[in-house]
Amino acid sequence: MARDLVVILTALNLEYEAVHRRLDGPRVHRHERGTRFEVGTVRGTSCRIALALTNKGNHAAAVMAERAVQEFSPVALVFAGVAGSLWDTARLGDVVMATHVYAYHGGTSEDDGLKARPRVWEAPHRISQIGSYLARANDWADSAPARERPPQVRFGAIAAGEIVQNSKISAEARWIRQHYNDALAIEMEAAGVAQAGHLSGAPVAVVRGISDRADGTKSSAKDRNTQPRAAANAAAFAVRLAVELVAEEEQIAMSEAGGNAPRADKTEGQVSNTAHNSTVGIMAGSVHDSTVRLGAAPVGSDHLALLAELDRIRADVRQHHVQGVLDDDTYREARAELAIADRATRENGPEASRTTTMALKRLRGLVADVPELVTRLAALVLAAGALS
């Protein structure tokens, strides 16, 4: 599994662009069958996003979701875009995160009417927990105009079918509201993505911005205002969710590597380890007697040791570029992150330490295909976090 990458899929170009605007350095990644993804990094984080367009419909979304999972083995699969609201619970511009998804077109036609036989997929507990946390933290949305109410996050069922719903009085509209009266929103792709996630074992999150009421009032004139806002809000929450998922994966990786992640406390110029007088492995490095070691060289609060390791990393990045392992764009971005880390390390202080740590995390995402560098950078991130 790529522990720093989340796939985000959208059905419309408008939705795609809303996510794309939040990525730094997006580069085209071509699937062998011609599908184009763009892979970029969320600004200020080590989280990478692989972005792709599915086009409309559950079937197309399912195929693209399965392809994305096989290609990237992501931390999670997120479907982000717009939807219609079935009730007044969610206002235009609000975001609905699915607690479960209905494929509402399942049924049986009998003499006394159409009986519902839906497929249902529940959201993974971990993703639901993170979504609820982000809703409470309420720091995900872009700044709203002064007179505009900030968007809210709603949690509930999302109904997915194969047709555009824009009526409250049609036979099908009445049937949907009768049999799926707990659904907050209705759209056309979530069931396909949920099924693909179920079959591949990939966690799935569905995030929808409310762009219309699905009640006959949907019009092109209104969509020009409501759709972009709803798409932007869905993209903002989806990207924030992806960042949190990757951050949690990093914590899990540290715990798996060393039992307990070392505290960023200084003890005699080194990084303090909660498991004193023991060795905690950090992949190629280790923490022993409160000292983080990279190879044979201890790196604690010693800025010179950290700078020396940055030089070694820089040389190895250059060598991998010469060998063709890293392409020109990746090499250029990697050098830029190394320069930021080097400069911040020389400046010293808590803020400089945070800058160094973030630069190293972004670098780790850039060289994710070079396990040796990822291993060394994981230990270096811990060491940089202890500098002040």
GROMACS .gro file of C-alpha atoms in nm:
model
  388
    1MET     CA    1   0.000   0.000   0.000
    2ALA     CA    2   0.120   0.354  -0.081
    3ARG     CA    3   0.086   0.500   0.268
    4ASP     CA    4   0.114   0.862   0.152
    5LEU     CA    5  -0.136   0.852  -0.138
    6VAL     CA    6  -0.515   0.883  -0.163
    7VAL     CA    7  -0.712   0.850  -0.488
    8ILE     CA    8  -0.981   1.113  -0.550
    9LEU     CA    9  -1.228   1.051  -0.833
   10THR     CA   10  -1.478   1.295  -0.982
   11ALA     CA   11  -1.747   1.263  -1.250
   12LEU     CA   12  -1.745   1.616  -1.392
   13ASN     CA   13  -1.467   1.845  -1.511
   14LEU     CA   14  -1.595   2.113  -1.275
   15GLU     CA   15  -1.540   1.878  -0.980
   16TYR     CA   16  -1.201   1.767  -1.115
   17GLU     CA   17  -1.078   2.125  -1.142
   18ALA     CA   18  -1.192   2.202  -0.786
   19VAL     CA   19  -0.962   1.929  -0.653
   20HIS     CA   20  -0.683   2.001  -0.903
   21ARG     CA   21  -0.651   2.361  -0.779
   22ARG     CA   22  -0.545   2.229  -0.438
   23LEU     CA   23  -0.249   2.027  -0.566
   24ASP     CA   24   0.113   2.128  -0.603
   25GLY     CA   25   0.319   1.997  -0.893
   26PRO     CA   26   0.057   1.766  -1.049
   27ARG     CA   27   0.214   1.529  -1.303
   28VAL     CA   28   0.043   1.302  -1.552
   29HIS     CA   29   0.046   0.932  -1.468
   30ARG     CA   30  -0.060   0.714  -1.762
   31HIS     CA   31  -0.223   0.378  -1.712
   32GLU     CA   32  -0.123   0.114  -1.965
   33ARG     CA   33  -0.479   0.119  -2.106
   34GLY     CA   34  -0.471   0.493  -2.166
   35THR     CA   35  -0.638   0.627  -1.852
   36ARG     CA   36  -0.475   0.949  -1.734
   37PHE     CA   37  -0.434   1.031  -1.369
   38GLU     CA   38  -0.270   1.341  -1.229
   39VAL     CA   39  -0.064   1.294  -0.915
   40GLY     CA   40   0.020   1.595  -0.701
   41THR     CA   41   0.091   1.688  -0.341
   42VAL     CA   42  -0.145   1.879  -0.113
   43ARG     CA   43   0.022   2.208  -0.031
   44GLY     CA   44   0.216   2.208   0.294
   45THR     CA   45   0.177   1.834   0.352
   46SER     CA   46   0.329   1.501   0.253
   47CYS     CA   47  -0.009   1.377   0.125
   48ARG     CA   48  -0.016   1.281  -0.243
   49ILE     CA   49  -0.340   1.277  -0.442
   50ALA     CA   50  -0.400   1.070  -0.755
   51LEU     CA   51  -0.685   1.244  -0.936
   52ALA     CA   52  -0.896   1.103  -1.221
   53LEU     CA   53  -1.221   1.171  -1.407
   54THR     CA   54  -1.477   0.888  -1.428
   55ASN     CA   55  -1.757   1.057  -1.625
   56LYS     CA   56  -2.121   1.003  -1.527
   57GLY     CA   57  -2.276   0.681  -1.403
   58ASN     CA   58  -2.214   0.403  -1.153
   59HIS     CA   59  -2.074   0.160  -1.408
   60ALA     CA   60  -1.806   0.400  -1.537
   61ALA     CA   61  -1.721   0.502  -1.181
   62ALA     CA   62  -1.683   0.139  -1.072
   63VAL     CA   63  -1.440   0.056  -1.352
   64MET     CA   64  -1.229   0.364  -1.287
   65ALA     CA   65  -1.229   0.303  -0.913
   66GLU     CA   66  -1.110  -0.055  -0.957
   67ARG     CA   67  -0.841   0.059  -1.201
   68ALA     CA   68  -0.720   0.328  -0.960
   69VAL     CA   69  -0.695   0.083  -0.670
   70GLN     CA   70  -0.497  -0.166  -0.877
   71GLU     CA   71  -0.265   0.104  -1.008
   72PHE     CA   72  -0.187   0.287  -0.682
   73SER     CA   73  -0.287   0.066  -0.383
   74PRO     CA   74  -0.397   0.385  -0.205
   75VAL     CA   75  -0.468   0.452   0.161
   76ALA     CA   76  -0.829   0.520   0.057
   77LEU     CA   77  -1.053   0.600  -0.236
   78VAL     CA   78  -1.257   0.921  -0.217
   79PHE     CA   79  -1.535   1.019  -0.456
   80ALA     CA   80  -1.593   1.395  -0.450
   81GLY     CA   81  -1.845   1.605  -0.639
   82VAL     CA   82  -2.195   1.751  -0.640
   83ALA     CA   83  -2.535   1.600  -0.565
   84GLY     CA   84  -2.900   1.691  -0.529
   85SER     CA   85  -3.062   1.722  -0.187
   86LEU     CA   86  -3.370   1.507  -0.122
   87TRP     CA   87  -3.479   1.703   0.187
   88ASP     CA   88  -3.424   2.044   0.343
   89THR     CA   89  -3.176   1.908   0.597
   90ALA     CA   90  -2.879   1.998   0.380
   91ARG     CA   91  -2.867   2.345   0.231
   92LEU     CA   92  -2.714   2.445  -0.099
   93GLY     CA   93  -2.338   2.447  -0.058
   94ASP     CA   94  -2.337   2.210   0.239
   95VAL     CA   95  -2.134   1.890   0.223
   96VAL     CA   96  -2.282   1.544   0.276
   97MET     CA   97  -2.048   1.261   0.373
   98ALA     CA   98  -2.205   0.921   0.321
   99THR     CA   99  -2.256   0.698   0.624
  100HIS     CA  100  -2.388   0.442   0.376
  101VAL     CA  101  -2.469   0.426   0.005
  102TYR     CA  102  -2.786   0.287  -0.155
  103ALA     CA  103  -2.793   0.149  -0.509
  104TYR     CA  104  -3.161   0.239  -0.531
  105HIS     CA  105  -3.235   0.090  -0.873
  106GLY     CA  106  -3.243  -0.262  -0.730
  107GLY     CA  107  -3.601  -0.390  -0.710
  108THR     CA  108  -3.866  -0.630  -0.825
  109SER     CA  109  -4.175  -0.532  -1.026
  110GLU     CA  110  -4.492  -0.702  -0.898
  111ASP     CA  111  -4.867  -0.664  -0.955
  112ASP     CA  112  -4.900  -0.435  -0.656
  113GLY     CA  113  -4.605  -0.219  -0.746
  114LEU     CA  114  -4.227  -0.189  -0.748
  115LYS     CA  115  -4.064  -0.339  -0.438
  116ALA     CA  116  -3.725  -0.203  -0.335
  117ARG     CA  117  -3.429  -0.442  -0.325
  118PRO     CA  118  -3.133  -0.212  -0.276
  119ARG     CA  119  -2.766  -0.290  -0.237
  120VAL     CA  120  -2.616  -0.106   0.059
  121TRP     CA  121  -2.254  -0.030   0.151
  122GLU     CA  122  -2.160   0.125   0.485
  123ALA     CA  123  -1.873   0.370   0.516
  124PRO     CA  124  -1.568   0.224   0.695
  125HIS     CA  125  -1.567   0.306   1.066
  126ARG     CA  126  -1.221   0.466   1.052
  127ILE     CA  127  -1.321   0.702   0.770
  128SER     CA  128  -1.645   0.795   0.943
  129GLN     CA  129  -1.455   0.874   1.262
  130ILE     CA  130  -1.210   1.100   1.080
  131GLY     CA  131  -1.493   1.272   0.895
  132SER     CA  132  -1.676   1.344   1.220
  133TYR     CA  133  -1.356   1.478   1.375
  134LEU     CA  134  -1.299   1.716   1.082
  135ALA     CA  135  -1.659   1.836   1.099
  136ARG     CA  136  -1.613   1.919   1.468
  137ALA     CA  137  -1.277   2.086   1.408
  138ASN     CA  138  -1.447   2.294   1.136
  139ASP     CA  139  -1.119   2.408   0.978
  140TRP     CA  140  -1.160   2.252   0.635
  141ALA     CA  141  -1.365   2.509   0.443
  142ASP     CA  142  -1.235   2.800   0.241
  143SER     CA  143  -1.321   3.145   0.372
  144ALA     CA  144  -1.680   3.233   0.278
  145PRO     CA  145  -1.789   3.585   0.172
  146ALA     CA  146  -1.900   3.801   0.462
  147ARG     CA  147  -2.273   3.762   0.392
  148GLU     CA  148  -2.257   3.391   0.317
  149ARG     CA  149  -2.318   3.116   0.570
  150PRO     CA  150  -2.017   2.883   0.602
  151PRO     CA  151  -2.087   2.533   0.468
  152GLN     CA  152  -2.177   2.260   0.715
  153VAL     CA  153  -2.099   1.889   0.702
  154ARG     CA  154  -2.395   1.650   0.718
  155PHE     CA  155  -2.370   1.275   0.768
  156GLY     CA  156  -2.624   1.034   0.627
  157ALA     CA  157  -2.722   0.802   0.345
  158ILE     CA  158  -2.663   0.886  -0.020
  159ALA     CA  159  -2.880   0.728  -0.290
  160ALA     CA  160  -2.713   0.645  -0.622
  161GLY     CA  161  -2.897   0.555  -0.941
  162GLU     CA  162  -2.861   0.582  -1.317
  163ILE     CA  163  -3.074   0.885  -1.400
  164VAL     CA  164  -3.070   1.258  -1.323
  165GLN     CA  165  -3.340   1.331  -1.064
  166ASN     CA  166  -3.508   1.669  -1.097
  167SER     CA  167  -3.863   1.628  -0.969
  168LYS     CA  168  -4.064   1.593  -0.650
  169ILE     CA  169  -4.386   1.477  -0.814
  170SER     CA  170  -4.281   1.213  -1.069
  171ALA     CA  171  -4.363   0.852  -0.987
  172GLU     CA  172  -3.996   0.765  -0.942
  173ALA     CA  173  -3.927   1.074  -0.728
  174ARG     CA  174  -4.213   0.981  -0.493
  175TRP     CA  175  -4.095   0.617  -0.485
  176ILE     CA  176  -3.738   0.716  -0.393
  177ARG     CA  177  -3.851   0.949  -0.117
  178GLN     CA  178  -4.084   0.680   0.018
  179HIS     CA  179  -3.837   0.389   0.021
  180TYR     CA  180  -3.516   0.583   0.092
  181ASN     CA  181  -3.648   0.854   0.317
  182ASP     CA  182  -3.329   0.862   0.524
  183ALA     CA  183  -3.115   0.953   0.222
  184LEU     CA  184  -2.991   1.312   0.237
  185ALA     CA  185  -2.865   1.333  -0.121
  186ILE     CA  186  -2.903   1.166  -0.458
  187GLU     CA  187  -2.647   1.118  -0.736
  188MET     CA  188  -2.517   0.872  -0.998
  189GLU     CA  189  -2.172   0.733  -0.905
  190ALA     CA  190  -2.138   0.642  -0.537
  191ALA     CA  191  -2.275   0.289  -0.571
  192GLY     CA  192  -2.020   0.199  -0.837
  193VAL     CA  193  -1.731   0.331  -0.632
  194ALA     CA  194  -1.858   0.160  -0.316
  195GLN     CA  195  -1.887  -0.174  -0.497
  196ALA     CA  196  -1.533  -0.140  -0.638
  197GLY     CA  197  -1.401  -0.063  -0.292
  198HIS     CA  198  -1.585  -0.362  -0.147
  199LEU     CA  199  -1.439  -0.602  -0.405
  200SER     CA  200  -1.083  -0.465  -0.385
  201GLY     CA  201  -1.070  -0.412  -0.010
  202ALA     CA  202  -1.002  -0.038  -0.045
  203PRO     CA  203  -1.170   0.195   0.207
  204VAL     CA  204  -1.415   0.431   0.032
  205ALA     CA  205  -1.542   0.776   0.129
  206VAL     CA  206  -1.816   0.957  -0.063
  207VAL     CA  207  -1.820   1.336  -0.023
  208ARG     CA  208  -2.085   1.543  -0.200
  209GLY     CA  209  -2.154   1.915  -0.215
  210ILE     CA  210  -2.524   2.002  -0.245
  211SER     CA  211  -2.577   2.190  -0.571
  212ASP     CA  212  -2.957   2.160  -0.619
  213ARG     CA  213  -3.280   2.030  -0.465
  214ALA     CA  214  -3.361   1.754  -0.718
  215ASP     CA  215  -3.713   1.895  -0.714
  216GLY     CA  216  -3.768   2.052  -1.057
  217THR     CA  217  -3.595   2.381  -0.976
  218LYS     CA  218  -3.260   2.271  -1.117
  219SER     CA  219  -3.167   2.498  -1.407
  220SER     CA  220  -2.857   2.595  -1.602
  221ALA     CA  221  -2.876   2.954  -1.478
  222LYS     CA  222  -2.878   2.846  -1.112
  223ASP     CA  223  -2.615   2.580  -1.170
  224ARG     CA  224  -2.368   2.844  -1.284
  225ASN     CA  225  -2.367   2.973  -0.926
  226THR     CA  226  -2.446   2.674  -0.708
  227GLN     CA  227  -2.247   2.399  -0.882
  228PRO     CA  228  -1.903   2.565  -0.857
  229ARG     CA  229  -1.959   2.648  -0.490
  230ALA     CA  230  -2.081   2.296  -0.408
  231ALA     CA  231  -1.791   2.139  -0.601
  232ALA     CA  232  -1.538   2.362  -0.425
  233ASN     CA  233  -1.676   2.273  -0.082
  234ALA     CA  234  -1.675   1.900  -0.160
  235ALA     CA  235  -1.316   1.927  -0.287
  236ALA     CA  236  -1.206   2.117   0.024
  237PHE     CA  237  -1.348   1.854   0.258
  238ALA     CA  238  -1.229   1.560   0.047
  239VAL     CA  239  -0.870   1.690   0.033
  240ARG     CA  240  -0.869   1.766   0.407
  241LEU     CA  241  -0.995   1.412   0.467
  242ALA     CA  242  -0.714   1.272   0.250
  243VAL     CA  243  -0.451   1.469   0.443
  244GLU     CA  244  -0.585   1.337   0.775
  245LEU     CA  245  -0.590   0.979   0.645
  246VAL     CA  246  -0.226   1.002   0.536
  247ALA     CA  247  -0.122   1.165   0.863
  248GLU     CA  248  -0.285   0.877   1.052
  249GLU     CA  249  -0.104   0.625   0.828
  250GLU     CA  250   0.227   0.793   0.916
  251GLN     CA  251   0.150   0.755   1.286
  252ILE     CA  252   0.060   0.389   1.234
  253ALA     CA  253   0.382   0.332   1.038
  254MET     CA  254   0.591   0.483   1.316
  255SER     CA  255   0.412   0.270   1.574
  256GLU     CA  256   0.463  -0.046   1.368
  257ALA     CA  257   0.831   0.038   1.314
  258GLY     CA  258   0.910   0.104   1.675
  259GLY     CA  259   0.632  -0.006   1.904
  260ASN     CA  260   0.595   0.349   2.034
  261ALA     CA  261   0.695   0.659   1.842
  262PRO     CA  262   0.968   0.855   2.021
  263ARG     CA  263   0.874   1.177   2.194
  264ALA     CA  264   1.022   1.495   2.056
  265ASP     CA  265   1.189   1.575   2.390
  266LYS     CA  266   1.558   1.654   2.420
  267THR     CA  267   1.768   1.449   2.656
  268GLU     CA  268   2.138   1.531   2.662
  269GLY     CA  269   2.117   1.661   2.309
  270GLN     CA  270   1.936   1.354   2.171
  271VAL     CA  271   1.579   1.246   2.088
  272SER     CA  272   1.407   1.099   2.394
  273ASN     CA  273   1.250   0.756   2.350
  274THR     CA  274   0.958   0.639   2.561
  275ALA     CA  275   1.109   0.289   2.577
  276HIS     CA  276   1.431   0.372   2.764
  277ASN     CA  277   1.725   0.130   2.759
  278SER     CA  278   1.576  -0.051   2.460
  279THR     CA  279   1.617  -0.049   2.087
  280VAL     CA  280   1.325   0.066   1.873
  281GLY     CA  281   1.377   0.003   1.503
  282ILE     CA  282   1.295   0.274   1.254
  283MET     CA  283   1.334   0.057   0.946
  284ALA     CA  284   1.698   0.115   0.838
  285GLY     CA  285   1.772   0.325   1.146
  286SER     CA  286   1.698   0.275   1.515
  287VAL     CA  287   1.640   0.449   1.845
  288HIS     CA  288   1.874   0.319   2.113
  289ASP     CA  289   1.926   0.463   2.461
  290SER     CA  290   1.741   0.780   2.360
  291THR     CA  291   1.944   0.832   2.042
  292VAL     CA  292   1.802   0.830   1.689
  293ARG     CA  293   2.054   0.661   1.461
  294LEU     CA  294   2.073   0.678   1.085
  295GLY     CA  295   2.316   0.408   0.977
  296ALA     CA  296   2.613   0.460   1.206
  297ALA     CA  297   2.567   0.832   1.265
  298PRO     CA  298   2.355   0.947   1.562
  299VAL     CA  299   2.118   1.234   1.481
  300GLY     CA  300   1.953   1.404   1.775
  301SER     CA  301   1.936   1.778   1.838
  302ASP     CA  302   2.279   1.810   1.672
  303HIS     CA  303   2.210   2.040   1.377
  304LEU     CA  304   2.546   1.961   1.218
  305ALA     CA  305   2.467   1.589   1.213
  306LEU     CA  306   2.130   1.660   1.055
  307LEU     CA  307   2.288   1.886   0.792
  308ALA     CA  308   2.542   1.615   0.715
  309GLU     CA  309   2.265   1.361   0.662
  310LEU     CA  310   2.081   1.607   0.436
  311ASP     CA  311   2.397   1.630   0.225
  312ARG     CA  312   2.409   1.252   0.197
  313ILE     CA  313   2.042   1.240   0.100
  314ARG     CA  314   2.106   1.511  -0.161
  315ALA     CA  315   2.390   1.310  -0.312
  316ASP     CA  316   2.178   0.995  -0.325
  317VAL     CA  317   1.887   1.182  -0.485
  318ARG     CA  318   2.128   1.310  -0.750
  319GLN     CA  319   2.257   0.958  -0.810
  320HIS     CA  320   1.906   0.818  -0.853
  321HIS     CA  321   1.835   1.094  -1.103
  322VAL     CA  322   2.148   1.010  -1.300
  323GLN     CA  323   2.042   0.646  -1.304
  324GLY     CA  324   1.699   0.741  -1.437
  325VAL     CA  325   1.509   0.629  -1.127
  326LEU     CA  326   1.387   0.985  -1.063
  327ASP     CA  327   1.264   1.194  -1.357
  328ASP     CA  328   1.364   1.556  -1.415
  329ASP     CA  329   1.054   1.708  -1.254
  330THR     CA  330   1.080   1.490  -0.943
  331TYR     CA  331   1.451   1.564  -0.912
  332ARG     CA  332   1.392   1.938  -0.938
  333GLU     CA  333   1.119   1.931  -0.674
  334ALA     CA  334   1.327   1.707  -0.448
  335ARG     CA  335   1.620   1.949  -0.463
  336ALA     CA  336   1.385   2.236  -0.376
  337GLU     CA  337   1.257   2.053  -0.067
  338LEU     CA  338   1.613   1.969   0.039
  339ALA     CA  339   1.706   2.336   0.007
  340ILE     CA  340   1.412   2.434   0.229
  341ALA     CA  341   1.509   2.173   0.489
  342ASP     CA  342   1.875   2.280   0.481
  343ARG     CA  343   1.794   2.648   0.521
  344ALA     CA  344   1.543   2.589   0.802
  345THR     CA  345   1.785   2.361   0.991
  346ARG     CA  346   2.049   2.634   0.985
  347GLU     CA  347   1.800   2.891   1.117
  348ASN     CA  348   1.717   2.687   1.431
  349GLY     CA  349   1.410   2.736   1.652
  350PRO     CA  350   1.066   2.566   1.684
  351GLU     CA  351   0.922   2.719   1.364
  352ALA     CA  352   1.233   2.622   1.169
  353SER     CA  353   1.202   2.269   1.303
  354ARG     CA  354   0.844   2.247   1.176
  355THR     CA  355   0.952   2.379   0.836
  356THR     CA  356   1.229   2.119   0.815
  357THR     CA  357   0.992   1.840   0.912
  358MET     CA  358   0.731   1.936   0.652
  359ALA     CA  359   0.994   1.968   0.379
  360LEU     CA  360   1.126   1.621   0.461
  361LYS     CA  361   0.774   1.475   0.457
  362ARG     CA  362   0.710   1.628   0.116
  363LEU     CA  363   1.043   1.492  -0.003
  364ARG     CA  364   0.948   1.147   0.123
  365GLY     CA  365   0.632   1.165  -0.088
  366LEU     CA  366   0.832   1.265  -0.396
  367VAL     CA  367   1.070   0.969  -0.368
  368ALA     CA  368   0.805   0.716  -0.262
  369ASP     CA  369   0.923   0.477  -0.535
  370VAL     CA  370   1.273   0.456  -0.385
  371PRO     CA  371   1.233   0.246  -0.066
  372GLU     CA  372   1.587   0.310   0.057
  373LEU     CA  373   1.534   0.687   0.058
  374VAL     CA  374   1.189   0.655   0.215
  375THR     CA  375   1.340   0.447   0.496
  376ARG     CA  376   1.611   0.699   0.574
  377LEU     CA  377   1.374   0.994   0.548
  378ALA     CA  378   1.132   0.834   0.797
  379ALA     CA  379   1.404   0.837   1.060
  380LEU     CA  380   1.520   1.184   0.957
  381VAL     CA  381   1.167   1.324   1.003
  382LEU     CA  382   1.173   1.200   1.364
  383ALA     CA  383   1.511   1.356   1.424
  384ALA     CA  384   1.410   1.688   1.268
  385GLY     CA  385   1.102   1.700   1.489
  386ALA     CA  386   1.325   1.710   1.797
  387LEU     CA  387   1.520   2.018   1.687
  388SER     CA  388   1.435   2.353   1.844
   0.00000   0.00000   0.00000
